[in-house]
Amino acid sequence: MEVKNLGKGQKSVNIFKKYNDKYTGRKVVRLTSDKYISHHPYFYNKMITNDGRYLIYASNRDGNRNYYKLDLMNGANIQLTDGYEIDDFSACLSGNDKFLFYINGDSVIRLDMDSLNEEIIYKTPEKWKIGAFGMSSDDKFMLVNEMNKKDIVQNNNWSAFETQWAVKPNCRLIYIDVDNKRSRVIHEEAHCWLGHPQIRPHNNNVLMFCHEGPGTKIDARIWLINSDGTNLRCATPKEPDEVVTTHEYWINNGSKIAFMHRQINGRTTIRYVDPITLKIKELMECSNYCHFTSDSKNTIIVGDAQPPVEPFLFIVDVASRKEEKLCFHGTSWKSYGSTQDCHPHPAFTPDENAIIFTSDMDGKPCVYKVEI
């Protein structure tokens, strides 16, 4: 019997539901209860411990959205946080698994995974609201994007996406020295929505962010800047037939940025851009992914397809440039208070033998694991 949590440090047990995917036969496990809204952190954030045993996920099982640590061997659960304004997609484990970084209201928190003690790494000034953060690969630095509160559109449905872009909000990027808790504004734009901050792996001087908004209306999606605020450059100039460039991420070794590109005729491709030369290379044509990511050696890619393609996760063999169905994700893409709640956001486990994803195919957003 599943026990409802009562607060930080409380323990419970998740009952796993195992089945074989009806389309591919692969083994799938539902890891969380369909009684609550649950999902894993954003797909390029570290969410599983190095030994592959524990998963960090968010759930509203105690009435608020909080973070939990789930034992993937036996379903044992520990509630890690007890907050009312937690950004439930922001969590990111440190490289050594000792800490969990996440956003709570106007603060970035570092939580000790053993003691559950917390410390504030950064607190945003009153007029600003934190959007998201990206960690450096050595956990020494953090890149945060913020929006002026006067420009925020208060709506949790997709109808607000274009409205938020149309406001042309005042946004800025903050570069934070984590251990010394020192921060500085490195870039600010008076009339542009900035998002998806990420630091180049193994090179803390090169930062990536995006101009957020409808793909056909923004000037260009992917931008780079140095950590001292110099050398701002566009990495993906907009093409005449472009519908959207989206969901960019750094390849694990930092040698290139991967992104999706969709044309007016519906052709969707996986592309790379070199952060030094800014040369763009097309890898292959693919299904209509909403999000995608690579394994640590960039030999396998996983993506979550969206309409008009059937609702599947796909895996790609990079060497052969071949795509195949991994499993049915069946999500509705609808909002449960956040537009991201039931997005699959596929992510590799550390051993890269399985994929974590979220779906509401059982009624509410739940976290699943499928074997590759």
Coordinates of C-alpha atoms in Angstrom, one line a residue:
M1 CA 0.0 0.0 0.0
E2 CA 1.4 3.4 -1.0
V3 CA 1.9 5.8 1.9
K4 CA 1.2 9.5 1.4
N5 CA 4.2 11.8 2.4
L6 CA 3.8 14.3 5.2
G7 CA 6.9 16.4 4.7
K8 CA 10.6 16.7 4.1
G9 CA 12.5 13.5 5.0
Q10 CA 9.4 11.4 5.1
K11 CA 9.6 7.9 3.5
S12 CA 7.1 5.9 1.4
V13 CA 7.1 3.3 -1.3
N14 CA 6.2 3.5 -4.9
I15 CA 4.5 0.4 -6.5
F16 CA 6.0 -0.2 -9.9
K17 CA 3.8 -1.3 -12.8
K18 CA 5.7 -3.5 -15.4
Y19 CA 4.5 -4.3 -18.9
N20 CA 5.8 -4.9 -22.4
D21 CA 5.2 -2.2 -25.0
K22 CA 2.4 -3.3 -27.3
Y23 CA 4.2 -2.0 -30.4
T24 CA 7.8 -2.9 -29.9
G25 CA 7.8 -5.5 -27.1
R26 CA 10.3 -3.6 -25.0
K27 CA 10.1 -3.8 -21.2
V28 CA 8.6 -0.7 -19.6
V29 CA 8.1 0.2 -16.0
R30 CA 5.8 2.9 -14.6
L31 CA 7.7 4.2 -11.6
T32 CA 5.2 6.6 -10.0
S33 CA 1.5 6.4 -9.0
D34 CA -1.2 7.5 -11.4
K35 CA -2.9 9.2 -8.3
Y36 CA -0.6 12.2 -8.5
I37 CA 1.1 14.5 -11.0
S38 CA 4.7 13.3 -11.2
H39 CA 7.5 14.0 -13.7
H40 CA 11.3 14.0 -13.9
P41 CA 13.4 17.2 -14.2
Y42 CA 14.2 18.8 -17.5
F43 CA 15.8 16.3 -19.9
Y44 CA 19.4 17.6 -20.0
N45 CA 19.6 18.0 -16.2
K46 CA 21.3 15.3 -14.3
M47 CA 18.5 13.4 -12.5
I48 CA 19.9 9.9 -11.7
T49 CA 22.8 9.1 -9.4
N50 CA 26.0 7.8 -11.0
D51 CA 25.4 4.2 -9.8
G52 CA 22.0 4.3 -11.6
R53 CA 20.1 3.5 -8.5
Y54 CA 18.3 6.7 -7.5
L55 CA 16.0 8.9 -9.6
I56 CA 15.1 12.5 -8.7
Y57 CA 11.5 13.4 -9.6
A58 CA 8.9 15.9 -8.7
S59 CA 5.3 15.1 -7.5
N60 CA 2.3 16.8 -6.0
R61 CA 1.6 13.8 -3.7
D62 CA 1.8 15.9 -0.5
G63 CA -0.3 18.7 -1.9
N64 CA 2.5 20.9 -3.2
R65 CA 5.1 20.1 -5.9
N66 CA 8.2 18.8 -4.2
Y67 CA 11.2 16.7 -5.1
Y68 CA 11.7 13.0 -4.2
K69 CA 14.5 10.5 -4.4
L70 CA 13.3 7.2 -5.7
D71 CA 15.1 3.9 -5.3
L72 CA 14.8 2.3 -8.7
M73 CA 15.5 -1.2 -7.2
N74 CA 12.7 -1.4 -4.7
G75 CA 10.5 1.7 -5.0
A76 CA 11.6 3.3 -1.7
N77 CA 10.9 7.1 -1.7
I78 CA 12.3 9.9 0.4
Q79 CA 10.8 13.4 0.2
L80 CA 13.7 15.9 -0.3
T81 CA 12.0 19.3 -0.2
D82 CA 9.0 20.9 1.5
G83 CA 8.2 24.1 -0.3
Y84 CA 5.4 26.1 -1.9
E85 CA 7.2 27.8 -4.8
I86 CA 9.5 25.1 -6.1
D87 CA 10.3 25.1 -9.8
D88 CA 9.6 21.4 -10.3
F89 CA 11.7 21.1 -13.5
S90 CA 14.8 22.8 -12.3
A91 CA 16.4 20.0 -10.2
C92 CA 20.0 19.0 -11.1
L93 CA 22.3 16.6 -9.2
S94 CA 25.9 17.6 -8.7
G95 CA 28.5 15.4 -10.5
N96 CA 29.4 13.6 -7.3
D97 CA 25.8 13.1 -6.3
K98 CA 26.3 14.9 -3.0
F99 CA 24.1 17.9 -3.7
L100 CA 20.8 18.7 -5.5
F101 CA 20.4 22.2 -7.0
Y102 CA 16.9 23.6 -7.6
I103 CA 14.9 26.8 -7.6
N104 CA 12.5 27.7 -4.8
G105 CA 10.8 31.0 -5.3
D106 CA 13.4 33.7 -5.7
S107 CA 16.3 31.5 -4.7
V108 CA 18.6 28.9 -6.1
I109 CA 19.1 26.2 -3.4
R110 CA 21.9 23.7 -2.9
L111 CA 20.5 20.7 -0.9
D112 CA 22.8 18.2 0.9
M113 CA 21.6 14.8 -0.2
D114 CA 22.6 13.1 3.1
S115 CA 21.5 15.6 5.7
L116 CA 18.8 17.4 3.6
N117 CA 20.3 20.7 4.9
E118 CA 19.8 23.6 2.4
E119 CA 21.8 26.7 1.6
I120 CA 20.9 29.6 -0.7
I121 CA 23.4 29.9 -3.6
Y122 CA 21.8 32.9 -5.2
K123 CA 18.8 35.1 -4.4
T124 CA 17.3 37.2 -7.2
P125 CA 16.5 40.9 -6.6
E126 CA 12.9 41.7 -5.9
K127 CA 11.9 43.0 -9.4
W128 CA 13.2 39.9 -11.2
K129 CA 12.0 36.3 -11.5
I130 CA 14.3 33.3 -12.1
G131 CA 13.5 31.3 -15.2
A132 CA 16.0 28.4 -15.2
F133 CA 19.7 27.6 -14.7
G134 CA 22.4 25.6 -16.3
M135 CA 25.3 24.0 -14.4
S136 CA 28.9 23.8 -15.5
S137 CA 30.3 20.3 -15.9
D138 CA 32.5 20.8 -12.8
D139 CA 29.6 22.3 -10.7
K140 CA 31.7 25.5 -10.1
F141 CA 29.5 27.9 -12.1
M142 CA 25.8 28.4 -12.9
L143 CA 24.1 30.4 -15.6
V144 CA 20.6 31.8 -14.7
N145 CA 18.1 33.5 -16.9
E146 CA 15.7 36.1 -15.3
M147 CA 12.6 38.1 -16.5
N148 CA 11.5 41.4 -15.1
K149 CA 8.3 40.7 -13.1
K150 CA 6.4 43.5 -14.7
D151 CA 6.6 41.7 -18.0
I152 CA 5.5 38.2 -16.9
V153 CA 2.3 36.9 -18.5
Q154 CA 0.4 35.0 -15.7
N155 CA -1.0 32.0 -17.5
N156 CA 0.0 28.3 -17.3
N157 CA -1.4 27.2 -20.7
W158 CA 0.2 27.2 -24.1
S159 CA -2.1 30.1 -25.2
A160 CA 0.3 32.4 -23.2
F161 CA 3.4 31.4 -25.1
E162 CA 3.0 33.8 -28.0
T163 CA 1.5 36.4 -25.7
Q164 CA 4.6 36.3 -23.5
W165 CA 6.8 36.7 -26.6
A166 CA 4.7 39.6 -27.8
V167 CA 5.3 41.5 -24.6
K168 CA 9.0 41.6 -25.5
P169 CA 10.1 41.2 -21.9
N170 CA 13.1 42.7 -20.2
C171 CA 15.4 39.7 -19.5
R172 CA 18.9 39.1 -18.4
L173 CA 21.6 36.4 -17.8
I174 CA 23.4 36.0 -14.4
Y175 CA 26.7 34.1 -14.1
I176 CA 27.2 32.6 -10.6
D177 CA 30.3 31.4 -8.8
V178 CA 28.7 28.6 -6.8
D179 CA 31.1 28.1 -3.9
N180 CA 31.8 31.8 -3.4
K181 CA 28.1 32.7 -4.0
R182 CA 29.2 35.7 -6.2
S183 CA 27.1 36.7 -9.1
R184 CA 27.2 39.2 -12.0
V185 CA 24.9 40.3 -14.8
I186 CA 26.6 39.3 -18.0
H187 CA 23.9 40.2 -20.5
E188 CA 20.6 42.0 -20.5
E189 CA 18.1 42.7 -23.3
A190 CA 15.3 45.2 -22.8
H191 CA 12.8 43.7 -25.3
C192 CA 13.7 40.0 -25.8
W193 CA 12.6 36.7 -24.1
L194 CA 15.8 34.8 -23.1
G195 CA 15.7 31.1 -22.1
H196 CA 17.4 27.7 -21.8
P197 CA 20.7 28.8 -20.3
Q198 CA 23.5 26.2 -20.7
I199 CA 27.3 26.2 -20.0
R200 CA 29.6 24.5 -22.5
P201 CA 30.9 21.2 -21.0
H202 CA 34.6 21.4 -20.0
N203 CA 34.7 25.1 -21.0
N204 CA 33.1 27.4 -18.5
N205 CA 33.8 30.5 -20.6
V206 CA 31.3 29.6 -23.3
L207 CA 27.6 30.1 -22.6
M208 CA 24.5 29.3 -24.6
F209 CA 21.0 30.6 -24.4
C210 CA 18.1 31.1 -26.7
H211 CA 15.7 33.8 -27.9
E212 CA 12.4 32.2 -26.9
G213 CA 9.1 32.5 -28.7
P214 CA 7.2 31.2 -31.8
G215 CA 9.8 29.9 -34.2
T216 CA 8.4 31.9 -37.1
K217 CA 8.5 35.2 -35.2
I218 CA 11.8 35.3 -33.3
D219 CA 14.9 36.6 -35.0
A220 CA 17.1 33.6 -34.4
R221 CA 17.0 30.8 -31.7
I222 CA 20.5 29.9 -30.5
W223 CA 23.0 32.4 -29.2
L224 CA 26.5 32.2 -27.6
I225 CA 28.3 34.6 -25.3
N226 CA 31.4 34.5 -23.2
S227 CA 31.2 34.3 -19.4
D228 CA 32.5 37.9 -19.1
G229 CA 29.7 39.2 -21.3
T230 CA 31.8 39.6 -24.4
N231 CA 31.6 38.1 -27.9
L232 CA 27.8 37.8 -28.3
R233 CA 27.2 35.8 -31.5
C234 CA 24.3 34.1 -33.2
A235 CA 24.8 30.4 -33.7
T236 CA 21.8 29.6 -35.9
P237 CA 20.9 32.4 -38.3
K238 CA 17.3 32.1 -39.4
E239 CA 16.7 30.5 -42.8
P240 CA 14.0 31.6 -45.2
D241 CA 12.1 28.3 -45.1
E242 CA 12.5 27.8 -41.3
V243 CA 9.5 27.0 -39.1
V244 CA 11.4 26.4 -35.9
T245 CA 14.9 25.7 -34.5
T246 CA 14.5 24.2 -31.0
H247 CA 15.5 22.2 -28.0
E248 CA 19.2 22.7 -28.3
Y249 CA 21.7 21.0 -26.0
W250 CA 25.4 20.5 -25.7
I251 CA 26.9 17.2 -26.8
N252 CA 28.5 15.6 -23.7
N253 CA 32.1 16.4 -24.8
G254 CA 31.2 20.0 -25.6
S255 CA 32.4 19.8 -29.2
K256 CA 29.1 20.9 -30.7
I257 CA 25.5 21.9 -30.1
A258 CA 22.7 19.6 -31.3
F259 CA 19.3 21.0 -32.3
M260 CA 16.1 20.3 -34.2
H261 CA 15.3 22.2 -37.4
R262 CA 11.9 22.2 -39.1
Q263 CA 11.1 23.6 -42.5
I264 CA 7.8 24.9 -44.0
N265 CA 7.4 21.7 -46.0
G266 CA 7.5 19.7 -42.8
R267 CA 11.0 18.3 -43.2
T268 CA 12.6 17.9 -39.8
T269 CA 16.3 17.3 -39.3
I270 CA 18.8 16.8 -36.5
R271 CA 21.6 19.3 -36.9
Y272 CA 24.9 20.3 -35.2
V273 CA 26.6 23.6 -34.9
D274 CA 30.3 24.0 -34.0
P275 CA 30.6 26.6 -31.2
I276 CA 33.9 27.9 -32.5
T277 CA 33.4 28.1 -36.3
L278 CA 29.6 28.3 -36.1
K279 CA 29.5 25.9 -39.1
I280 CA 26.2 24.0 -39.2
K281 CA 26.0 20.4 -40.3
E282 CA 22.9 18.3 -40.9
L283 CA 23.1 14.8 -39.4
M284 CA 19.8 13.3 -40.8
E285 CA 16.1 13.7 -41.4
C286 CA 14.0 12.4 -38.5
S287 CA 10.5 12.2 -37.1
N288 CA 8.8 15.3 -35.7
Y289 CA 10.5 15.3 -32.3
C290 CA 9.6 17.8 -29.6
H291 CA 12.7 17.0 -27.5
F292 CA 15.8 14.9 -28.1
T293 CA 19.1 14.1 -26.5
S294 CA 22.2 12.0 -27.0
D295 CA 24.0 9.4 -24.9
S296 CA 27.4 10.3 -23.4
K297 CA 29.4 9.3 -26.6
N298 CA 26.8 10.7 -29.0
T299 CA 26.3 7.3 -30.6
I300 CA 22.6 7.0 -29.8
I301 CA 19.9 9.7 -29.9
V302 CA 16.4 9.5 -28.3
G303 CA 13.5 11.7 -29.3
D304 CA 9.8 12.1 -28.4
A305 CA 7.6 12.5 -31.5
Q306 CA 4.5 14.7 -31.6
P307 CA 1.6 15.2 -33.9
P308 CA 1.2 14.5 -36.8
V309 CA 3.6 11.6 -36.1
E310 CA 2.2 8.8 -33.9
P311 CA 3.1 9.3 -30.2
F312 CA 6.3 7.3 -29.9
L313 CA 9.8 7.6 -28.5
F314 CA 12.3 6.9 -31.3
I315 CA 16.0 6.0 -31.0
V316 CA 18.6 6.9 -33.6
D317 CA 21.8 5.1 -34.4
V318 CA 24.1 8.0 -35.2
A319 CA 26.6 6.0 -37.2
S320 CA 24.1 4.5 -39.5
R321 CA 21.6 7.4 -39.4
K322 CA 18.8 5.0 -38.9
E323 CA 15.7 5.7 -36.7
E324 CA 13.4 3.1 -35.1
K325 CA 10.5 3.1 -32.6
L326 CA 11.5 2.6 -29.0
C327 CA 8.0 2.5 -27.4
F328 CA 4.6 4.2 -27.3
H329 CA 4.6 7.3 -25.0
G330 CA 0.9 8.2 -25.7
T331 CA 1.0 11.5 -23.9
S332 CA -1.6 14.2 -24.5
W333 CA 0.8 17.2 -24.2
K334 CA -1.8 19.1 -22.1
S335 CA -1.2 21.3 -19.1
Y336 CA -1.8 20.2 -15.5
G337 CA -0.9 23.6 -14.1
S338 CA 2.4 23.7 -16.1
T339 CA 2.7 23.4 -19.9
Q340 CA 5.5 20.9 -19.4
D341 CA 3.8 18.5 -17.0
C342 CA 3.3 15.6 -19.4
H343 CA 6.0 16.2 -22.0
P344 CA 8.0 13.0 -22.4
H345 CA 11.4 14.7 -22.1
P346 CA 13.3 11.5 -22.7
A347 CA 16.6 11.1 -20.9
F348 CA 19.2 8.3 -20.7
T349 CA 20.0 6.4 -17.5
P350 CA 23.7 6.4 -16.6
D351 CA 24.4 3.0 -18.0
E352 CA 22.6 4.1 -21.2
N353 CA 20.6 0.9 -21.3
A354 CA 17.3 2.6 -20.6
I355 CA 15.3 5.8 -21.1
I356 CA 13.4 7.8 -18.5
F357 CA 10.3 9.6 -19.8
T358 CA 7.0 11.1 -18.6
S359 CA 3.5 10.6 -20.0
D360 CA -0.2 11.0 -18.9
M361 CA -1.3 7.9 -20.9
D362 CA -2.5 6.3 -17.6
G363 CA -4.6 9.4 -16.7
K364 CA -2.1 11.7 -14.9
P365 CA 1.6 12.5 -15.7
C366 CA 3.7 9.6 -14.4
V367 CA 7.4 8.7 -14.8
Y368 CA 8.4 5.6 -16.8
K369 CA 11.5 3.7 -17.7
V370 CA 11.9 1.7 -20.9
E371 CA 14.8 -0.6 -21.8
I372 CA 16.6 0.1 -25.0

